[in-house]
Amino acid sequence: KMASTAAGKQRIPKVAKVKNKAPAEVQITAEQLLREAKERELELLPPPPKQKITDEEELNDYKLKKRKGFEDNIRKNRTVISNWIKYAQWEESLKEVQRARSIYERALDVDHRNIALWLKYAEMEMKNRQVNHARNIWDRAITILPRVNQFWYKYSYMEEMLGNIAGCRQVFERWTEWEPEEQAWHSYINFELRYKEVDKARSIYERYTLLMGSNWIKYARFEEKHGYIAHGRKVFERSVEFFGEEHVNENLFVAFARFEEKQKEFERVRVIYKYALDRIPKHQAQELFKFYTVFEKKFGDRRGIEDVIVSKRRFQYEEEVKASPHNYDAWFDYLRLVESDADPDTAREVYERAIANIPPIQEKRHWRRYIYLWINYALYEELEVKDPERTRQVYQACLDLIPHKKFTFAKIWLLYGQFEIRQKNLQAARRGLGTAIGKCPKNKLFKGYIELELQLREFDRCRKLYEKYLEFAPENCTTWIKFSELETILGDTERARAIFELAIGQPRLDMPEVLWKSYIDFEIEQEEFDNTRGLYQRLLQRTQHVKVWISYAQYELSIDTSDRLQRCRGIFEEGNKGLRSCEEKEERLMLLESWKEFEQEFGSDTTRERVKKLLPEKVKKRRKLTAEDGSDAGWEEYYDYIFPEDAANQPNLKLLAMAKMWKRQQQEEDEEEEDEEDENNGGTHLSEISSSISISLAASPSRLNSGATERAVTCPCHSSRATDPSAFPMTARTKSEVSC
């Protein structure tokens, strides 16, 4: 008890605390430690001394020591088969075959499914020419592990090397009872062929192909190689029957066709390819198409080659449209191919299949591509098949299908009308287009119908159509212009002018500037100058756009009258006054520049100078930017124009002029000072300048202290020049700025 108490009172020594935790000056890495250890060879042990055995007693001691070591290793871990194999190989090296055999048997008791152990055991027996022992081991191995192909290969190879052909054949027969993989059957067949047993090899092929359902091609090539052509053809035919139409194989038909091609049976080859193409899915027949094409190029005529290519593309398109029936681009390509090669009935069938894929959503954007299927169908029937009645039926079916209450296609209505015109059925054409305008009026429909009646010279019908069109879309300026042009062509100017008056009186127009321009051009063509001026005046009451003023002035200039220059100049003056209130100063500048060009060509010096005085000054300014959230976004520079006429801008102009004058005067003085300094010597002249500066500073201290704008101090080289204080409104000279 006392001892335990004393032991309990013992304290664990404290771990020494590191006072200085700063990193060492010289650092070392793990890589350096390893490199130093390798350089010093710290872990290398010296090799054991060589021992020479001189007598039998020493040999027995050595054997005992080694066996004890091996047995100890086995005892420590019985499942490590490498220890057993090393032990057995060591005994074998001492010619102790019986001991080695015993060790292998003990190892097999531990792990009888170890493949390497069986192989080493059998190889040892074969090395020592113990044939029966080796056979015994191989029999045991293939009985215990029949799915290990390596045992069967080595066993059959051993029997064949020993010349025991019957024994080798027996091994192969036992192996085939387990239905091994393909290579085992080929090894058996090659074994029989090495000894010229063709019939036996054929029977093996027969058993294998019927058992596995594959390798028909190799079987047929075997027959072909040995000259049995009829047998080879029969093998291919049996393979086709074996697989049937549900599990046809592309490679099988390719091999069959190439077999017949070698036998010069070209018609049979063509039949095989066509039979295969009719039964194999198109996405699985790529190689088949390729070989068929090559065959036709080699042995077929031009028509046969084209048939192959067309059929290949047709199958591709069939797969595409089956995968995506609403892929109208694929249908277009397919129909183009069919139209170029197939008969009308086939093309009609494809067209009917295509138009049956109606877009699932009644939105125009989904119908745009689809509607061209109907158009192409109708054109094909009319132009290629020459069947007007069927073409009419196609158009009627298409028009019945389109949901006109939601949207329509003017193109279909117009094509139908043009078709009826080509068939000399004018009433049907007018009836169709009239129905279109009544059901679903559109700009394109009106334009197409009017164009048709114009070609037929039915001007009264054109007038009625224009009236209907303007009732439908009174804001369409193009329609008003076209209507007026029609009346102008027909010589009814009063009617044309009335149409223009109605047009400009509309409360809403899509392109009013185009309409006014057309009206003005119309009056100019009619040489109604007063009406034209009146139109310009009415237009300027609605808008003060600069282009209107310029156009008005150019119009007055273009009229050959005595007062045209005064009229033009008066318009420019009136425009300048009218644009004073305009926020866009660039427009006013544009007017003045146009006026300036006019005066340069037709005016006098006085008028030119007058216009020149009206031109603005271009000034760079800054303005504060504000972001969308109201925060400050910085400043930006922009150019502004200051017009002399504006009374509000007079102070700014005066300030700008004074600043420019001061800047110009300062630049001139600086240039003269630099010239004087280059001409005079440095030392004497500098002393005179400094004395003069000090005298001037002493004479006028009040000016310098008060920050006057006058430049009072001058150097002797230009002391006679006096400067005007009023020329420097923007600066104040200080002592530090006073220099030569």
XYZ file of C-alpha atoms in Angstrom:
740
model
C 0.000 0.000 0.000
C 2.817 2.374 0.900
C 4.556 1.523 -2.339
C 1.438 2.194 -4.353
C 0.951 5.469 -2.513
C 4.489 6.452 -3.163
C 4.069 5.457 -6.771
C 0.884 7.480 -6.943
C 2.637 10.556 -5.642
C 5.217 10.447 -8.369
C 4.708 13.372 -10.688
C 5.140 13.352 -14.408
C 8.000 15.656 -15.325
C 6.877 18.879 -16.888
C 7.498 19.506 -20.521
C 10.036 22.225 -20.981
C 8.465 25.386 -22.257
C 9.939 27.072 -25.253
C 10.626 30.638 -24.348
C 11.831 31.853 -27.697
C 9.202 30.859 -30.280
C 10.686 32.875 -33.099
C 11.732 30.884 -36.180
C 15.356 29.843 -36.387
C 17.644 31.870 -38.586
C 18.651 28.843 -40.609
C 15.639 26.839 -41.777
C 15.801 23.221 -42.908
C 13.233 21.234 -44.897
C 12.255 17.581 -44.944
C 13.786 17.295 -48.415
C 17.162 18.449 -47.041
C 16.952 15.939 -44.196
C 16.320 13.083 -46.631
C 19.088 14.235 -48.955
C 21.610 14.398 -46.092
C 20.561 10.982 -44.878
C 21.116 9.536 -48.354
C 24.467 11.260 -48.734
C 25.684 9.909 -45.391
C 24.175 6.450 -46.090
C 22.812 6.228 -42.598
C 20.256 3.522 -43.378
C 22.473 1.262 -45.527
C 23.568 -1.898 -43.791
C 26.741 -3.653 -44.801
C 26.204 -6.891 -46.737
C 26.558 -10.111 -44.766
C 29.860 -11.919 -45.151
C 30.081 -14.619 -47.781
C 30.070 -18.123 -46.373
C 31.815 -21.000 -48.098
C 30.571 -24.516 -47.413
C 33.440 -26.987 -47.395
C 31.964 -30.259 -46.086
C 28.659 -32.103 -45.776
C 28.161 -31.196 -42.129
C 28.251 -27.494 -42.908
C 25.824 -28.112 -45.798
C 23.385 -29.894 -43.513
C 23.619 -27.060 -41.010
C 22.961 -24.560 -43.775
C 19.928 -26.578 -45.003
C 18.578 -26.885 -41.478
C 18.960 -23.164 -40.892
C 17.203 -22.245 -44.163
C 14.393 -24.764 -43.653
C 13.859 -23.454 -40.144
C 13.598 -19.922 -41.555
C 11.102 -20.979 -44.235
C 9.031 -22.951 -41.740
C 9.011 -20.007 -39.361
C 7.758 -17.709 -42.149
C 5.022 -20.198 -43.051
C 4.055 -20.602 -39.424
C 3.781 -16.819 -39.007
C 1.467 -16.398 -42.010
C 0.180 -19.491 -43.725
C -1.935 -17.609 -46.265
C 1.002 -15.888 -47.990
C 1.460 -18.257 -50.937
C 4.695 -16.581 -52.061
C 6.425 -18.007 -48.958
C 5.330 -21.516 -49.934
C 6.485 -21.017 -53.544
C 9.906 -19.690 -52.455
C 10.287 -22.632 -50.080
C 9.393 -25.141 -52.812
C 11.661 -23.499 -55.376
C 14.551 -23.556 -52.902
C 14.059 -27.267 -52.339
C 13.839 -27.758 -56.109
C 17.143 -25.938 -56.553
C 18.718 -28.506 -54.199
C 17.228 -31.324 -56.344
C 14.956 -32.233 -53.455
C 11.930 -32.842 -55.737
C 10.117 -34.993 -53.220
C 10.400 -32.317 -50.552
C 9.304 -29.635 -53.035
C 6.311 -31.788 -54.022
C 5.385 -32.150 -50.370
C 5.593 -28.377 -49.861
C 3.334 -27.747 -52.882
C 0.792 -30.261 -51.563
C 0.804 -28.573 -48.160
C 0.300 -25.218 -49.896
C -2.645 -26.600 -51.889
C -4.245 -27.670 -48.640
C -4.028 -24.048 -47.527
C -5.327 -22.440 -50.797
C -6.367 -24.824 -53.553
C -7.851 -22.031 -55.730
C -4.585 -20.187 -56.232
C -3.799 -20.288 -59.956
C -0.106 -19.381 -59.633
C 0.417 -22.241 -57.169
C -0.958 -24.849 -59.601
C 1.102 -23.435 -62.459
C 4.357 -23.488 -60.464
C 3.638 -27.017 -59.243
C 2.973 -28.353 -62.759
C 5.940 -26.503 -64.255
C 8.219 -28.047 -61.628
C 7.049 -31.527 -62.577
C 7.501 -30.808 -66.289
C 11.000 -29.404 -65.726
C 12.005 -32.572 -63.919
C 10.391 -34.725 -66.687
C 7.791 -36.159 -64.323
C 5.139 -36.427 -67.059
C 2.638 -38.548 -65.184
C 2.892 -36.341 -62.111
C 2.331 -33.288 -64.362
C -0.718 -34.951 -65.983
C -2.060 -35.705 -62.522
C -1.609 -32.095 -61.467
C -3.253 -30.712 -64.635
C -6.204 -33.106 -64.231
C -6.691 -32.008 -60.659
C -6.368 -28.325 -61.673
C -8.947 -28.433 -64.513
C -11.295 -30.442 -62.323
C -11.142 -27.963 -59.461
C -10.916 -24.779 -61.601
C -12.467 -25.592 -65.012
C -13.004 -21.922 -65.953
C -9.296 -21.060 -65.845
C -8.328 -21.190 -69.519
C -4.625 -21.118 -68.765
C -4.739 -24.656 -67.297
C -6.430 -26.002 -70.438
C -3.993 -24.249 -72.776
C -0.912 -25.541 -70.928
C -2.334 -29.033 -70.537
C -3.174 -29.360 -74.254
C 0.165 -27.834 -75.229
C 2.029 -30.344 -73.050
C 0.182 -33.278 -74.598
C 0.823 -31.991 -78.109
C 4.518 -31.468 -77.385
C 4.712 -35.033 -76.090
C 3.108 -36.197 -79.341
C 0.033 -37.522 -77.581
C -2.454 -36.291 -80.220
C -5.328 -38.407 -78.941
C -4.709 -37.191 -75.386
C -4.616 -33.574 -76.603
C -7.878 -34.051 -78.520
C -9.404 -35.558 -75.402
C -8.359 -32.477 -73.406
C -9.988 -30.192 -75.971
C -13.153 -32.279 -75.928
C -13.340 -32.041 -72.157
C -12.773 -28.297 -72.462
C -15.553 -27.731 -75.037
C -18.015 -29.488 -72.750
C -17.725 -26.422 -70.505
C -18.717 -24.124 -73.436
C -15.673 -21.881 -73.207
C -15.071 -18.602 -75.003
C -14.377 -18.187 -78.712
C -10.596 -18.462 -78.512
C -10.795 -21.968 -77.037
C -12.814 -23.192 -80.016
C -10.372 -21.599 -82.433
C -7.461 -23.256 -80.634
C -9.189 -26.627 -81.039
C -9.887 -25.920 -84.737
C -6.301 -24.830 -85.365
C -5.072 -27.972 -83.617
C -7.102 -30.130 -85.997
C -5.975 -28.133 -89.026
C -2.333 -28.607 -88.035
C -2.871 -32.331 -88.519
C -4.959 -31.899 -91.746
C -8.221 -32.955 -90.101
C -10.526 -30.645 -92.105
C -13.668 -32.675 -91.514
C -13.119 -32.650 -87.772
C -12.485 -28.888 -87.903
C -15.756 -28.455 -89.825
C -17.645 -30.439 -87.211
C -16.121 -28.234 -84.491
C -17.232 -25.086 -86.394
C -20.696 -26.594 -86.752
C -20.985 -27.303 -83.039
C -19.611 -23.892 -82.111
C -21.846 -21.793 -84.417
C -24.972 -23.671 -83.403
C -24.066 -23.487 -79.741
C -23.015 -19.832 -79.585
C -25.071 -18.434 -82.493
C -22.107 -16.437 -83.762
C -18.953 -16.792 -85.846
C -20.839 -17.725 -89.017
C -18.558 -15.463 -91.027
C -15.388 -17.267 -89.919
C -17.051 -20.603 -90.608
C -17.872 -19.498 -94.168
C -14.366 -18.123 -94.698
C -12.981 -21.452 -93.469
C -14.992 -23.253 -96.141
C -13.941 -20.720 -98.778
C -10.290 -20.985 -97.804
C -10.304 -24.745 -98.268
C -12.116 -24.521 -101.591
C -15.586 -25.561 -100.514
C -17.514 -22.706 -102.198
C -20.883 -24.440 -102.083
C -20.417 -25.177 -98.391
C -19.485 -21.548 -97.759
C -22.590 -20.249 -99.567
C -24.719 -22.701 -97.628
C -23.200 -21.466 -94.360
C -24.147 -17.857 -95.227
C -27.670 -18.864 -96.200
C -28.095 -20.828 -92.968
C -26.818 -17.816 -90.987
C -29.457 -15.563 -92.579
C -32.162 -18.072 -91.701
C -30.732 -18.480 -88.207
C -30.904 -14.776 -87.365
C -34.176 -14.093 -89.178
C -35.441 -10.572 -89.938
C -35.516 -9.357 -86.346
C -31.835 -9.882 -85.513
C -30.152 -9.274 -88.847
C -26.500 -8.288 -88.724
C -24.993 -5.704 -91.065
C -21.531 -7.313 -91.063
C -23.005 -10.696 -92.005
C -24.611 -9.329 -95.182
C -21.458 -7.392 -96.079
C -19.374 -10.567 -95.761
C -21.952 -12.578 -97.742
C -21.954 -9.969 -100.546
C -18.169 -9.831 -100.695
C -18.042 -13.636 -100.800
C -20.358 -13.638 -103.823
C -18.404 -10.771 -105.375
C -15.251 -12.902 -105.281
C -17.163 -15.622 -107.098
C -18.204 -13.065 -109.806
C -21.885 -13.473 -108.899
C -22.753 -9.780 -109.295
C -26.505 -10.194 -109.526
C -26.508 -12.212 -106.330
C -24.449 -9.451 -104.694
C -26.966 -6.800 -105.764
C -29.872 -8.908 -104.462
C -28.097 -9.423 -101.116
C -27.474 -5.691 -100.662
C -31.049 -4.727 -101.519
C -32.454 -7.465 -99.288
C -30.322 -6.225 -96.393
C -31.170 -2.554 -96.937
C -34.861 -3.317 -96.847
C -34.588 -5.053 -93.467
C -31.818 -3.385 -91.480
C -32.622 -0.138 -89.610
C -31.139 2.793 -91.451
C -28.941 4.060 -88.631
C -27.292 0.609 -88.441
C -26.653 0.264 -92.183
C -23.930 2.870 -92.719
C -21.221 0.364 -93.641
C -23.686 -1.546 -95.777
C -24.437 1.585 -97.820
C -20.747 2.271 -98.137
C -19.903 -1.178 -99.529
C -22.964 -1.170 -101.788
C -21.867 2.166 -103.254
C -18.346 0.892 -103.838
C -19.724 -2.243 -105.493
C -21.947 -0.275 -107.872
C -19.066 2.034 -108.775
C -16.927 -0.984 -109.605
C -19.407 -3.218 -111.394
C -22.645 -1.218 -111.937
C -23.823 1.324 -114.488
C -24.597 4.991 -113.927
C -28.232 4.361 -113.097
C -27.288 1.821 -110.480
C -24.880 4.222 -108.819
C -27.508 6.973 -108.723
C -30.041 4.554 -107.256
C -27.630 3.652 -104.480
C -26.913 7.274 -103.606
C -30.564 8.296 -103.760
C -31.695 5.332 -101.698
C -29.031 6.065 -99.108
C -30.106 9.674 -98.781
C -33.756 8.664 -98.752
C -33.145 6.315 -95.842
C -31.302 9.050 -93.977
C -34.185 11.467 -94.447
C -36.661 8.816 -93.379
C -34.800 8.380 -90.122
C -34.700 12.143 -89.570
C -38.411 12.713 -90.125
C -39.303 9.705 -87.988
C -37.195 11.037 -85.146
C -38.605 14.576 -85.456
C -41.824 14.828 -87.509
C -42.050 18.611 -87.021
C -38.568 19.236 -88.405
C -39.817 20.883 -91.579
C -36.307 21.519 -92.914
C -35.746 17.748 -93.066
C -39.051 17.385 -94.914
C -37.964 20.041 -97.444
C -34.719 18.194 -98.151
C -36.555 14.879 -98.401
C -39.163 16.317 -100.786
C -36.497 17.911 -102.959
C -34.842 14.520 -103.304
C -38.119 12.757 -104.049
C -39.169 15.325 -106.652
C -35.893 14.939 -108.528
C -35.940 11.158 -108.667
C -39.251 9.513 -107.802
C -42.546 9.248 -109.649
C -45.474 11.633 -108.903
C -47.336 9.125 -106.754
C -44.361 8.671 -104.436
C -43.840 12.449 -104.244
C -47.543 12.958 -103.444
C -47.318 10.376 -100.693
C -44.351 12.136 -99.091
C -46.089 15.514 -99.432
C -49.203 14.155 -97.749
C -47.110 12.749 -94.905
C -45.344 16.090 -94.523
C -48.448 18.314 -94.434
C -50.061 15.945 -91.940
C -47.631 17.238 -89.288
C -49.647 20.321 -88.323
C -47.919 22.605 -85.782
C -49.294 21.862 -82.304
C -49.538 25.566 -81.331
C -51.667 28.087 -83.199
C -49.035 30.815 -83.319
C -47.850 32.266 -86.597
C -44.145 31.831 -85.851
C -44.673 28.066 -85.596
C -46.551 27.981 -88.927
C -44.106 29.995 -91.046
C -42.012 27.023 -92.151
C -44.968 24.647 -92.286
C -46.947 26.782 -94.753
C -44.169 26.450 -97.334
C -44.865 22.706 -97.495
C -48.314 23.564 -98.906
C -46.847 26.150 -101.272
C -44.268 23.692 -102.615
C -46.955 21.006 -102.901
C -49.209 23.285 -104.972
C -46.363 24.447 -107.198
C -45.247 20.847 -107.747
C -48.738 19.807 -108.811
C -49.072 22.801 -111.125
C -45.623 22.948 -112.711
C -44.316 19.385 -112.583
C -47.405 17.164 -112.706
C -49.496 19.656 -114.740
C -52.640 18.864 -112.757
C -54.623 22.154 -112.255
C -57.558 20.529 -110.512
C -55.383 18.886 -107.883
C -53.493 22.171 -107.464
C -56.784 23.948 -106.771
C -57.661 21.276 -104.206
C -54.297 21.770 -102.487
C -54.844 25.536 -102.230
C -58.404 25.068 -100.938
C -57.281 22.539 -98.325
C -54.506 24.850 -97.154
C -56.848 27.858 -96.869
C -59.365 25.782 -94.951
C -56.652 24.635 -92.539
C -55.267 28.065 -91.597
C -56.988 29.604 -88.534
C -57.797 32.969 -90.156
C -59.387 34.393 -87.011
C -55.993 34.284 -85.287
C -53.623 34.845 -88.195
C -53.370 34.329 -91.920
C -50.795 34.176 -94.688
C -51.292 36.709 -97.466
C -48.811 34.787 -99.593
C -51.183 31.819 -99.912
C -54.131 34.006 -100.948
C -52.046 35.845 -103.541
C -50.553 32.641 -104.947
C -54.029 31.178 -105.234
C -55.267 34.285 -107.054
C -52.288 34.227 -109.440
C -52.893 30.513 -110.090
C -56.511 31.197 -111.057
C -55.366 34.029 -113.322
C -52.972 31.607 -115.053
C -55.910 29.240 -115.514
C -57.854 32.204 -117.047
C -60.394 32.042 -114.265
C -60.612 35.724 -113.349
C -63.838 35.443 -111.380
C -62.399 32.746 -109.106
C -59.277 34.843 -108.524
C -61.331 37.931 -107.587
C -63.614 35.839 -105.449
C -60.646 34.373 -103.543
C -58.924 37.714 -102.961
C -62.231 39.339 -101.991
C -62.808 36.578 -99.468
C -59.309 37.164 -98.086
C -59.933 40.907 -97.641
C -63.283 40.200 -96.005
C -61.965 37.513 -93.622
C -58.546 38.845 -92.685
C -57.562 42.180 -94.296
C -53.823 42.814 -94.453
C -51.618 45.395 -96.128
C -49.982 42.789 -98.320
C -53.358 41.485 -99.494
C -54.560 44.937 -100.509
C -51.297 45.697 -102.296
C -51.342 42.401 -104.173
C -55.002 42.759 -105.185
C -54.479 46.371 -106.336
C -51.376 45.335 -108.313
C -53.408 42.603 -109.985
C -56.189 45.018 -111.010
C -53.618 47.542 -112.238
C -52.124 44.913 -114.515
C -55.630 44.204 -115.791
C -56.178 47.987 -116.269
C -59.303 47.913 -114.082
C -58.858 51.439 -112.653
C -62.342 51.729 -111.185
C -61.740 48.559 -109.210
C -58.378 49.986 -108.119
C -60.159 53.118 -106.797
C -62.605 50.979 -104.840
C -59.789 48.857 -103.448
C -57.834 51.956 -102.421
C -60.931 53.272 -100.656
C -61.331 49.996 -98.792
C -57.632 49.966 -98.027
C -57.765 53.488 -96.556
C -60.809 52.590 -94.499
C -58.787 49.677 -93.106
C -55.541 51.649 -92.509
C -56.078 55.436 -92.740
C -52.692 56.097 -91.089
C -50.757 54.438 -93.929
C -49.108 57.311 -95.802
C -47.811 55.064 -98.579
C -51.359 54.142 -99.527
C -52.426 57.780 -99.752
C -49.399 58.566 -101.910
C -49.994 55.607 -104.246
C -53.676 56.478 -104.563
C -52.789 60.061 -105.465
C -50.150 58.886 -107.949
C -52.766 56.704 -109.615
C -55.101 59.672 -110.030
C -52.205 61.770 -111.315
C -51.363 59.133 -113.913
C -55.009 59.067 -114.947
C -54.891 62.882 -115.364
C -57.315 63.792 -112.569
C -55.165 66.320 -110.673
C -58.053 67.768 -108.692
C -58.905 64.328 -107.383
C -55.237 63.719 -106.555
C -55.055 67.070 -104.698
C -58.213 66.222 -102.783
C -56.691 62.885 -101.756
C -53.590 64.669 -100.471
C -55.747 67.129 -98.546
C -57.641 64.261 -96.956
C -54.371 62.566 -96.108
C -52.744 65.523 -94.336
C -55.946 66.062 -92.423
C -55.753 62.645 -90.771
C -55.210 62.797 -87.001
C -52.565 60.060 -87.054
C -50.053 59.158 -89.751
C -47.142 56.736 -89.748
C -44.828 58.824 -92.004
C -46.187 62.385 -92.243
C -42.903 63.833 -93.533
C -43.028 61.532 -96.574
C -46.650 62.500 -97.228
C -45.954 66.252 -97.074
C -42.929 65.848 -99.306
C -44.981 63.929 -101.866
C -47.725 66.596 -101.746
C -45.180 69.390 -102.244
C -43.487 67.494 -105.092
C -46.900 67.007 -106.671
C -47.626 70.751 -106.583
C -44.150 71.510 -107.943
C -44.726 69.106 -110.852
C -48.029 70.875 -111.542
C -46.123 74.222 -111.389
C -48.538 75.548 -108.779
C -46.010 77.782 -107.016
C -48.521 79.582 -104.804
C -49.982 76.285 -103.666
C -46.484 75.058 -102.902
C -45.732 78.145 -100.805
C -49.009 77.686 -99.023
C -48.092 74.053 -98.270
C -44.725 75.120 -96.875
C -46.422 77.744 -94.688
C -48.963 75.208 -93.418
C -46.193 72.694 -92.744
C -44.152 75.281 -90.829
C -47.158 75.961 -88.640
C -47.039 72.303 -87.607
C -43.284 71.871 -87.299
C -40.245 74.128 -87.104
C -37.818 71.503 -88.332
C -34.660 72.951 -89.862
C -34.884 70.753 -92.970
C -38.272 72.251 -93.772
C -36.819 75.767 -93.651
C -33.859 74.772 -95.808
C -36.098 72.987 -98.310
C -38.413 76.016 -98.428
C -35.475 78.331 -99.100
C -34.065 76.071 -101.810
C -37.494 75.920 -103.408
C -37.711 79.732 -103.586
C -34.197 79.826 -104.989
C -35.101 77.292 -107.690
C -38.004 79.440 -109.023
C -36.857 81.657 -111.837
C -38.217 85.032 -110.652
C -36.650 88.464 -110.109
C -37.140 88.500 -106.347
C -36.067 84.907 -105.672
C -32.937 85.950 -103.734
C -34.910 88.316 -101.486
C -37.514 85.610 -100.874
C -34.836 83.037 -100.075
C -32.996 85.409 -97.745
C -36.259 86.349 -96.055
C -37.023 82.662 -95.425
C -33.581 82.177 -93.860
C -34.131 85.201 -91.606
C -37.583 84.006 -90.629
C -36.207 80.536 -89.951
C -33.418 81.928 -87.783
C -35.956 83.861 -85.725
C -38.195 80.827 -85.453
C -35.384 78.536 -84.294
C -34.216 80.851 -81.507
C -36.521 79.115 -79.089
C -35.409 75.667 -80.255
C -33.475 73.653 -77.698
C -31.435 71.882 -80.386
C -28.828 74.500 -81.206
C -27.269 72.247 -83.858
C -30.382 72.707 -86.013
C -30.072 76.487 -85.840
C -26.377 76.167 -86.687
C -27.282 73.980 -89.677
C -29.678 76.669 -90.917
C -27.034 79.386 -90.543
C -24.438 77.316 -92.391
C -26.888 76.749 -95.232
C -27.603 80.481 -95.229
C -23.846 81.142 -95.286
C -23.391 78.917 -98.333
C -26.244 80.728 -100.054
C -24.681 84.139 -99.343
C -21.250 82.993 -100.503
C -22.742 82.042 -103.853
C -25.361 84.765 -104.392
C -24.832 87.465 -101.706
C -22.644 90.554 -101.295
C -19.875 91.318 -98.800
C -22.353 93.064 -96.538
C -24.733 90.118 -96.411
C -21.856 87.693 -95.942
C -20.510 89.708 -93.032
C -23.976 89.886 -91.549
C -24.387 86.106 -91.671
C -20.876 85.637 -90.316
C -21.779 87.729 -87.287
C -24.777 85.503 -86.671
C -22.652 82.337 -86.426
C -22.200 81.081 -82.856
C -19.071 80.468 -80.828
C -18.256 76.837 -80.006
C -17.524 76.531 -76.270
C -16.485 73.472 -74.273
C -18.474 73.149 -71.030
C -18.878 70.730 -68.180
C -22.031 69.462 -66.604
C -22.769 67.294 -63.650
C -24.069 63.777 -64.234
C -26.586 62.063 -62.012
C -27.052 58.308 -61.868
C -30.429 56.574 -62.000
C -30.494 56.204 -58.221
C -29.889 59.949 -57.748
C -26.230 59.659 -56.753
C -23.453 61.778 -58.211
C -21.996 60.191 -61.344
C -19.243 62.725 -61.993
C -18.850 65.346 -64.701
C -18.833 65.228 -68.480
C -17.609 67.649 -71.103
C -19.798 68.831 -73.965
C -19.803 71.500 -76.637
C -22.261 74.356 -76.527
C -22.985 77.071 -79.073
C -23.340 80.722 -77.992
C -25.168 82.866 -80.537
C -24.352 86.626 -80.598
C -28.004 87.532 -81.136
C -29.114 86.121 -77.812
C -29.131 88.955 -75.287
C -28.819 86.532 -72.405
C -25.472 85.320 -73.736
C -23.833 88.767 -74.094
C -21.947 88.706 -70.723
C -20.610 85.301 -71.515
C -19.415 86.408 -74.936
C -17.683 89.488 -73.502
C -15.979 87.378 -70.859
C -14.886 84.862 -73.488
C -13.481 87.608 -75.726
C -11.501 89.171 -72.876
C -10.077 85.788 -71.910
C -8.973 85.094 -75.481
C -7.361 88.539 -75.762
C -5.424 88.038 -72.530
C -4.228 84.612 -73.605
C -3.049 85.908 -76.979
C -1.227 88.868 -75.403
C 0.460 86.634 -72.835
C 1.729 84.286 -75.561
C 3.203 87.211 -77.520
C 5.019 88.569 -74.440
C 6.428 85.147 -73.563
C 7.806 84.721 -77.098
C 9.514 88.174 -76.980
C 11.021 87.435 -73.548
C 12.541 84.202 -74.846
C 14.082 86.033 -77.817
C 15.617 88.724 -75.539
C 17.122 86.168 -73.195
C 18.774 84.346 -76.106
C 20.383 87.580 -77.404
C 21.814 88.978 -74.109
C 24.590 87.525 -71.946
C 23.651 85.822 -68.747
C 25.529 87.421 -65.761
C 25.376 91.200 -66.309
C 21.926 91.145 -67.709
C 20.575 89.062 -64.855
C 21.967 91.512 -62.268
C 20.317 94.419 -64.038
C 17.051 92.537 -64.198
C 17.159 91.673 -60.473
C 17.943 95.239 -59.462
C 15.149 96.542 -61.660
C 12.732 94.034 -60.181
C 13.658 95.013 -56.615
C 13.236 98.726 -57.416
C 9.856 98.078 -58.982
C 8.747 95.974 -56.046
C 9.779 98.681 -53.614
C 7.975 101.286 -55.681
C 4.621 99.488 -55.844
C 4.101 97.139 -52.867
C 0.418 97.915 -52.639
C -0.302 96.571 -56.080
C 1.340 93.259 -55.374
C -0.335 92.819 -51.986
C -3.804 93.662 -53.273
C -3.635 91.077 -56.093
C -4.149 93.582 -58.894
C -4.553 92.272 -62.380
C -2.051 94.756 -63.793
C 1.380 93.416 -64.791
C 3.465 96.239 -63.211
C 6.914 94.650 -63.185
C 8.748 94.446 -66.448
C 12.274 93.657 -67.411
C 14.607 96.308 -68.883
C 14.506 94.734 -72.290
C 10.839 95.730 -72.721
C 10.299 98.275 -69.968
C 8.796 100.710 -72.399
C 5.752 98.484 -73.030
C 2.700 99.143 -70.898
C -0.093 96.667 -70.430
C -3.761 97.387 -70.114
C -5.244 96.080 -66.829
C -8.600 95.556 -68.448
C -7.112 92.930 -70.787
C -6.639 90.489 -67.864
C -10.002 89.946 -66.308
C -9.319 86.359 -65.264
C -5.927 86.515 -63.377
C -4.182 88.136 -60.457
C -0.358 88.432 -60.498
C 1.512 87.708 -57.266
C 5.128 88.119 -56.148
C 5.954 84.562 -57.102
C 4.565 85.112 -60.622
C 6.501 88.307 -61.327
C 9.406 87.332 -63.539
C 10.930 88.271 -66.793
